Amino acid sequence: MDSKILVIGSSGQIGTELVLKLREIYGNKNVIASDIRKGNYEVMESGPFEYLDVMNKNEVKEVLEKHEITEVYLMVAILSVIAEQNPLKAWELNMNSLFNILELAKNGYIKRLFWPSSIAVFGPDTPKEMTPQDTVIKPSTVYGISKLAGENWCSYYRNKYGVDVRSIRYPGLISYKTTPGGGTTDYAVEIFYEAIKRKSYTCFLEKDTVLPMMYMDDAINATIGIMQPESLPSYVSYNLGAFSFSPEELAEAIKMKIPQFEISYKPDARQEIAMTWPQSIDDSKARKDWGWEPKVGLEEMVDIMLQGLHFTI
């Protein structure tokens, strides 16, 4: 039977580009986008779209049956910064959306499920350099706590009920095609907009705060790639890495292309979150188990971002 794919949260930063890539691979009519708000023009015009509230399990079930869905990508989440402002709302959305889909998968409505985790699962006691797949995991943010709980529930449903659920611990993601959604690494996207428009940027992190990052195309390829093997031998949620840099290092790379660019620093509450996260990631398990390999490096990412935004700003 051909794959029929539902992307829930298709109007978000990852979901938008994921839908378009999946439609390129599987055909427009076989990939149904869904969200509580409409997506961008290309998503809405290139294939089916359903207005869908993932918190309503019966509504989700109806869409699954209507389109004879086999795979679901659940991309709904309230991210780190916004979650800290409203912890209970973030916990409710991040966890109950997952429970609804896990239950539907357990009851046979979905054959395979993708759910995004994050480096936010790690905390201040986690090793910073080349953070291992298996290590101390004690998150200190609402977002991280919900992602760690989600990982454990995904493992439970896989082991207890045989649910085929797969997950990636995303690092910070960088793209010019969609705006960031309230994460601690958003500066790495904002800086490009400001470099082109104003030739200056005030960063909300300290200049030497190193964090793991990834260009969106690599994240999309990994998200689709982890769904391809018939089974995964080791984990539900895999570490994923590409490159790491600080705001100062990124600013220097931008200055190579825009010499007049200037950066200043005014750390806010996001600095406290960033200090609890890893600086680099050991993703050797993902490379071994399902062939993960990033394609875009830091310098290439800077070129892509500046070129892409010149045509959109």
Short mmCIF file of N, CA and C in Angstrom, two decimals, residues 158-281:
data_model
loop_
_atom_site.label_atom_id
_atom_site.label_comp_id
_atom_site.label_asym_id
_atom_site.label_seq_id
_atom_site.Cartn_x
_atom_site.Cartn_y
_atom_site.Cartn_z
N ARG A 158 6.15 2.15 22.47
CA ARG A 158 6.81 1.21 21.58
C ARG A 158 7.00 -0.15 22.25
N ASN A 159 7.48 -0.13 23.49
CA ASN A 159 7.77 -1.38 24.20
C ASN A 159 6.52 -2.10 24.66
N LYS A 160 5.51 -1.35 25.10
CA LYS A 160 4.29 -1.94 25.67
C LYS A 160 3.29 -2.34 24.59
N TYR A 161 3.14 -1.50 23.57
CA TYR A 161 2.07 -1.70 22.58
C TYR A 161 2.58 -1.92 21.16
N GLY A 162 3.90 -1.86 20.96
CA GLY A 162 4.44 -2.07 19.62
C GLY A 162 4.25 -0.90 18.67
N VAL A 163 4.02 0.30 19.20
CA VAL A 163 3.85 1.48 18.35
C VAL A 163 5.18 1.82 17.69
N ASP A 164 5.17 1.99 16.38
CA ASP A 164 6.38 2.35 15.64
C ASP A 164 6.51 3.86 15.64
N VAL A 165 7.21 4.39 16.66
CA VAL A 165 7.38 5.83 16.81
C VAL A 165 8.87 6.14 16.77
N ARG A 166 9.21 7.21 16.06
CA ARG A 166 10.60 7.59 15.84
C ARG A 166 10.79 9.08 16.13
N SER A 167 11.99 9.43 16.56
CA SER A 167 12.19 10.79 17.05
C SER A 167 13.64 11.23 16.89
N ILE A 168 13.81 12.55 16.79
CA ILE A 168 15.12 13.19 16.69
C ILE A 168 15.22 14.28 17.74
N ARG A 169 16.38 14.38 18.37
CA ARG A 169 16.68 15.51 19.25
C ARG A 169 17.27 16.63 18.40
N TYR A 170 16.39 17.52 17.93
CA TYR A 170 16.87 18.58 17.05
C TYR A 170 17.79 19.55 17.79
N PRO A 171 18.86 20.00 17.13
CA PRO A 171 19.59 21.18 17.61
C PRO A 171 18.88 22.44 17.14
N GLY A 172 19.51 23.60 17.27
CA GLY A 172 18.93 24.82 16.73
C GLY A 172 18.85 24.74 15.22
N LEU A 173 17.72 25.16 14.64
CA LEU A 173 17.49 25.03 13.20
C LEU A 173 17.47 26.40 12.52
N ILE A 174 18.08 26.46 11.35
CA ILE A 174 18.28 27.72 10.64
C ILE A 174 17.68 27.61 9.24
N SER A 175 16.81 28.57 8.89
CA SER A 175 16.17 28.58 7.57
C SER A 175 15.77 30.01 7.21
N TYR A 176 15.81 30.33 5.93
CA TYR A 176 15.32 31.63 5.47
C TYR A 176 13.89 31.55 4.95
N LYS A 177 13.34 30.34 4.85
CA LYS A 177 12.03 30.18 4.22
C LYS A 177 10.88 30.42 5.19
N THR A 178 11.10 30.18 6.47
CA THR A 178 10.06 30.42 7.48
C THR A 178 10.69 31.12 8.68
N THR A 179 9.90 31.93 9.36
CA THR A 179 10.41 32.66 10.52
C THR A 179 10.47 31.74 11.73
N PRO A 180 11.38 32.02 12.67
CA PRO A 180 11.51 31.18 13.86
C PRO A 180 10.29 31.28 14.76
N GLY A 181 10.16 30.28 15.66
CA GLY A 181 8.92 30.15 16.40
C GLY A 181 9.01 30.30 17.91
N GLY A 182 9.99 31.04 18.41
CA GLY A 182 10.06 31.27 19.85
C GLY A 182 11.04 30.39 20.58
N GLY A 183 12.15 30.05 19.92
CA GLY A 183 13.16 29.20 20.53
C GLY A 183 14.37 30.00 20.98
N THR A 184 15.21 29.36 21.78
CA THR A 184 16.40 30.01 22.33
C THR A 184 17.47 30.24 21.26
N THR A 185 17.43 29.50 20.18
CA THR A 185 18.42 29.65 19.11
C THR A 185 17.93 30.56 17.97
N ASP A 186 16.83 31.26 18.18
CA ASP A 186 16.25 32.10 17.11
C ASP A 186 17.22 33.18 16.62
N TYR A 187 18.17 33.58 17.47
CA TYR A 187 19.09 34.63 17.05
C TYR A 187 19.82 34.27 15.76
N ALA A 188 20.06 32.96 15.57
CA ALA A 188 20.85 32.51 14.42
C ALA A 188 20.08 32.65 13.11
N VAL A 189 18.78 32.94 13.19
CA VAL A 189 18.00 33.29 12.01
C VAL A 189 17.81 34.81 11.95
N GLU A 190 17.44 35.39 13.08
CA GLU A 190 17.20 36.84 13.14
C GLU A 190 18.40 37.65 12.65
N ILE A 191 19.60 37.18 12.98
CA ILE A 191 20.82 37.93 12.67
C ILE A 191 20.97 38.16 11.16
N PHE A 192 20.51 37.22 10.35
CA PHE A 192 20.63 37.37 8.89
C PHE A 192 19.68 38.44 8.37
N TYR A 193 18.44 38.46 8.90
CA TYR A 193 17.49 39.49 8.50
C TYR A 193 18.05 40.88 8.80
N GLU A 194 18.58 41.02 10.02
CA GLU A 194 19.08 42.33 10.44
C GLU A 194 20.36 42.72 9.72
N ALA A 195 21.20 41.73 9.39
CA ALA A 195 22.44 42.00 8.67
C ALA A 195 22.14 42.59 7.30
N ILE A 196 21.11 42.09 6.66
CA ILE A 196 20.75 42.58 5.32
C ILE A 196 20.00 43.91 5.40
N LYS A 197 19.06 44.01 6.35
CA LYS A 197 18.20 45.20 6.40
C LYS A 197 18.90 46.40 7.05
N ARG A 198 19.61 46.14 8.18
CA ARG A 198 20.13 47.27 8.97
C ARG A 198 21.65 47.25 9.13
N LYS A 199 22.29 46.18 8.71
CA LYS A 199 23.74 46.04 8.85
C LYS A 199 24.17 46.00 10.32
N SER A 200 23.21 45.72 11.21
CA SER A 200 23.56 45.60 12.63
C SER A 200 22.55 44.69 13.32
N TYR A 201 22.95 44.13 14.46
CA TYR A 201 22.07 43.23 15.20
C TYR A 201 22.47 43.24 16.67
N THR A 202 21.46 43.28 17.54
CA THR A 202 21.68 43.15 18.98
C THR A 202 21.26 41.75 19.40
N CYS A 203 22.22 40.97 19.83
CA CYS A 203 21.98 39.56 20.14
C CYS A 203 21.55 39.37 21.58
N PHE A 204 20.60 38.48 21.80
CA PHE A 204 20.08 38.23 23.15
C PHE A 204 20.89 37.18 23.92
N LEU A 205 21.97 36.66 23.30
CA LEU A 205 22.89 35.75 23.98
C LEU A 205 24.26 36.40 24.09
N GLU A 206 25.07 35.92 25.04
CA GLU A 206 26.46 36.38 25.15
C GLU A 206 27.24 35.94 23.92
N LYS A 207 28.28 36.71 23.61
CA LYS A 207 29.01 36.49 22.36
C LYS A 207 29.69 35.13 22.27
N ASP A 208 30.02 34.53 23.41
CA ASP A 208 30.76 33.27 23.40
C ASP A 208 29.89 32.06 23.74
N THR A 209 28.56 32.19 23.60
CA THR A 209 27.64 31.08 23.90
C THR A 209 27.56 30.13 22.71
N VAL A 210 28.28 29.02 22.82
CA VAL A 210 28.33 28.04 21.73
C VAL A 210 27.15 27.07 21.86
N LEU A 211 26.43 26.88 20.75
CA LEU A 211 25.30 25.95 20.73
C LEU A 211 25.35 25.13 19.43
N PRO A 212 24.82 23.90 19.48
CA PRO A 212 24.75 23.10 18.25
C PRO A 212 23.62 23.57 17.34
N MET A 213 23.92 23.66 16.06
CA MET A 213 22.98 24.19 15.08
C MET A 213 22.93 23.28 13.85
N MET A 214 21.96 23.56 12.97
CA MET A 214 21.80 22.77 11.75
C MET A 214 21.00 23.57 10.73
N TYR A 215 21.39 23.46 9.47
CA TYR A 215 20.60 24.08 8.41
C TYR A 215 19.35 23.24 8.18
N MET A 216 18.25 23.90 7.89
CA MET A 216 16.95 23.23 7.85
C MET A 216 16.90 22.08 6.85
N ASP A 217 17.53 22.21 5.70
CA ASP A 217 17.49 21.13 4.72
C ASP A 217 18.01 19.82 5.31
N ASP A 218 19.08 19.91 6.10
CA ASP A 218 19.61 18.71 6.75
C ASP A 218 18.61 18.15 7.76
N ALA A 219 17.96 19.03 8.51
CA ALA A 219 16.96 18.57 9.49
C ALA A 219 15.79 17.88 8.80
N ILE A 220 15.35 18.42 7.68
CA ILE A 220 14.25 17.81 6.93
C ILE A 220 14.65 16.45 6.40
N ASN A 221 15.86 16.37 5.83
CA ASN A 221 16.34 15.09 5.30
C ASN A 221 16.47 14.05 6.41
N ALA A 222 16.90 14.48 7.59
CA ALA A 222 17.01 13.56 8.72
C ALA A 222 15.63 13.10 9.18
N THR A 223 14.67 14.01 9.21
CA THR A 223 13.32 13.70 9.65
C THR A 223 12.68 12.66 8.74
N ILE A 224 12.88 12.81 7.45
CA ILE A 224 12.35 11.83 6.50
C ILE A 224 13.19 10.56 6.53
N GLY A 225 14.50 10.72 6.69
CA GLY A 225 15.41 9.58 6.67
C GLY A 225 15.18 8.60 7.80
N ILE A 226 14.87 9.09 8.98
CA ILE A 226 14.68 8.19 10.12
C ILE A 226 13.40 7.36 9.98
N MET A 227 12.50 7.78 9.10
CA MET A 227 11.25 7.06 8.88
C MET A 227 11.39 5.95 7.83
N GLN A 228 12.55 5.85 7.19
CA GLN A 228 12.68 4.91 6.07
C GLN A 228 12.96 3.46 6.48
N PRO A 229 13.87 3.19 7.44
CA PRO A 229 14.15 1.78 7.75
C PRO A 229 12.92 1.05 8.28
N GLU A 230 12.86 -0.22 8.03
CA GLU A 230 11.74 -1.02 8.53
C GLU A 230 11.69 -1.01 10.06
N SER A 231 12.87 -0.98 10.68
CA SER A 231 12.93 -0.89 12.13
C SER A 231 14.24 -0.22 12.52
N LEU A 232 14.29 0.32 13.73
CA LEU A 232 15.51 0.93 14.26
C LEU A 232 16.01 0.09 15.43
N PRO A 233 17.31 -0.20 15.47
CA PRO A 233 17.81 -1.17 16.43
C PRO A 233 17.95 -0.68 17.87
N SER A 234 18.10 0.63 18.07
CA SER A 234 18.57 1.06 19.39
C SER A 234 17.64 1.98 20.16
N TYR A 235 17.19 3.07 19.54
CA TYR A 235 16.54 4.14 20.29
C TYR A 235 15.25 4.61 19.63
N VAL A 236 14.42 5.30 20.42
CA VAL A 236 13.30 6.04 19.87
C VAL A 236 13.78 7.43 19.44
N SER A 237 14.48 8.14 20.34
CA SER A 237 14.95 9.50 20.07
C SER A 237 16.46 9.52 19.90
N TYR A 238 16.91 10.00 18.75
CA TYR A 238 18.34 10.00 18.42
C TYR A 238 18.94 11.40 18.50
N ASN A 239 20.16 11.48 19.04
CA ASN A 239 20.97 12.70 18.91
C ASN A 239 21.20 13.02 17.45
N LEU A 240 21.25 14.31 17.15
CA LEU A 240 21.51 14.76 15.79
C LEU A 240 22.38 16.00 15.85
N GLY A 241 23.46 16.02 15.07
CA GLY A 241 24.35 17.17 15.07
C GLY A 241 24.78 17.56 13.68
N ALA A 242 25.30 18.77 13.54
CA ALA A 242 25.86 19.23 12.26
C ALA A 242 27.08 20.10 12.53
N PHE A 243 26.86 21.30 13.10
CA PHE A 243 27.97 22.18 13.45
C PHE A 243 27.59 23.01 14.67
N SER A 244 28.60 23.60 15.32
CA SER A 244 28.38 24.44 16.48
C SER A 244 29.09 25.78 16.29
N PHE A 245 28.50 26.84 16.83
CA PHE A 245 29.15 28.15 16.77
C PHE A 245 28.57 29.05 17.85
N SER A 246 29.26 30.14 18.12
CA SER A 246 28.80 31.18 19.03
C SER A 246 28.27 32.35 18.21
N PRO A 247 27.53 33.27 18.83
CA PRO A 247 27.10 34.47 18.10
C PRO A 247 28.28 35.25 17.50
N GLU A 248 29.37 35.32 18.24
CA GLU A 248 30.54 36.04 17.74
C GLU A 248 31.11 35.37 16.48
N GLU A 249 31.18 34.04 16.49
CA GLU A 249 31.69 33.32 15.33
C GLU A 249 30.76 33.47 14.13
N LEU A 250 29.45 33.44 14.36
CA LEU A 250 28.51 33.63 13.26
C LEU A 250 28.62 35.04 12.70
N ALA A 251 28.76 36.02 13.59
CA ALA A 251 28.89 37.42 13.15
C ALA A 251 30.14 37.59 12.29
N GLU A 252 31.22 36.95 12.65
CA GLU A 252 32.46 37.04 11.87
C GLU A 252 32.26 36.43 10.48
N ALA A 253 31.55 35.33 10.43
CA ALA A 253 31.28 34.70 9.13
C ALA A 253 30.41 35.59 8.25
N ILE A 254 29.46 36.30 8.86
CA ILE A 254 28.62 37.23 8.11
C ILE A 254 29.43 38.44 7.64
N LYS A 255 30.34 38.92 8.50
CA LYS A 255 31.19 40.07 8.13
C LYS A 255 32.06 39.78 6.91
N MET A 256 32.37 38.53 6.69
CA MET A 256 33.15 38.17 5.50
C MET A 256 32.36 38.48 4.22
N LYS A 257 31.03 38.47 4.35
CA LYS A 257 30.16 38.74 3.20
C LYS A 257 29.61 40.17 3.23
N ILE A 258 29.40 40.71 4.44
CA ILE A 258 28.87 42.07 4.61
C ILE A 258 29.83 42.80 5.56
N PRO A 259 30.91 43.37 5.06
CA PRO A 259 31.96 43.93 5.92
C PRO A 259 31.48 44.99 6.90
N GLN A 260 30.44 45.73 6.56
CA GLN A 260 29.97 46.80 7.44
C GLN A 260 29.06 46.31 8.57
N PHE A 261 28.77 45.02 8.59
CA PHE A 261 27.88 44.47 9.63
C PHE A 261 28.52 44.62 11.02
N GLU A 262 27.69 45.01 11.99
CA GLU A 262 28.13 45.14 13.38
C GLU A 262 27.16 44.41 14.29
N ILE A 263 27.71 43.82 15.34
CA ILE A 263 26.88 43.11 16.31
C ILE A 263 27.16 43.63 17.71
N SER A 264 26.10 43.72 18.52
CA SER A 264 26.23 44.05 19.94
C SER A 264 25.48 42.99 20.73
N TYR A 265 25.65 43.01 22.04
CA TYR A 265 25.11 41.93 22.86
C TYR A 265 24.34 42.50 24.05
N LYS A 266 23.12 41.99 24.21
CA LYS A 266 22.28 42.38 25.34
C LYS A 266 21.55 41.12 25.83
N PRO A 267 22.23 40.28 26.59
CA PRO A 267 21.65 39.00 27.02
C PRO A 267 20.38 39.19 27.83
N ASP A 268 19.40 38.32 27.58
CA ASP A 268 18.17 38.33 28.37
C ASP A 268 17.94 36.94 28.97
N ALA A 269 16.70 36.63 29.30
CA ALA A 269 16.40 35.36 29.98
C ALA A 269 16.77 34.15 29.13
N ARG A 270 16.86 34.33 27.84
CA ARG A 270 17.23 33.21 26.97
C ARG A 270 18.66 32.74 27.20
N GLN A 271 19.49 33.63 27.71
CA GLN A 271 20.88 33.25 28.03
C GLN A 271 20.90 32.15 29.09
N GLU A 272 20.02 32.26 30.07
CA GLU A 272 19.97 31.25 31.14
C GLU A 272 19.59 29.88 30.58
N ILE A 273 18.68 29.87 29.62
CA ILE A 273 18.30 28.60 28.99
C ILE A 273 19.47 28.04 28.20
N ALA A 274 20.10 28.90 27.41
CA ALA A 274 21.20 28.45 26.54
C ALA A 274 22.34 27.86 27.35
N MET A 275 22.58 28.38 28.54
CA MET A 275 23.69 27.90 29.36
C MET A 275 23.48 26.47 29.86
N THR A 276 22.25 25.98 29.79
CA THR A 276 21.97 24.61 30.25
C THR A 276 22.09 23.59 29.12
N TRP A 277 22.30 24.06 27.89
CA TRP A 277 22.29 23.17 26.73
C TRP A 277 23.69 22.78 26.31
N PRO A 278 23.83 21.71 25.53
CA PRO A 278 25.15 21.27 25.06
C PRO A 278 25.79 22.28 24.11
N GLN A 279 27.11 22.11 23.92
CA GLN A 279 27.84 22.91 22.93
C GLN A 279 28.07 22.12 21.65
N SER A 280 28.13 20.81 21.76
CA SER A 280 28.28 19.96 20.58
C SER A 280 27.66 18.60 20.88
N ILE A 281 27.31 17.88 19.83
CA ILE A 281 26.51 16.66 19.96
C ILE A 281 27.24 15.46 19.34
#
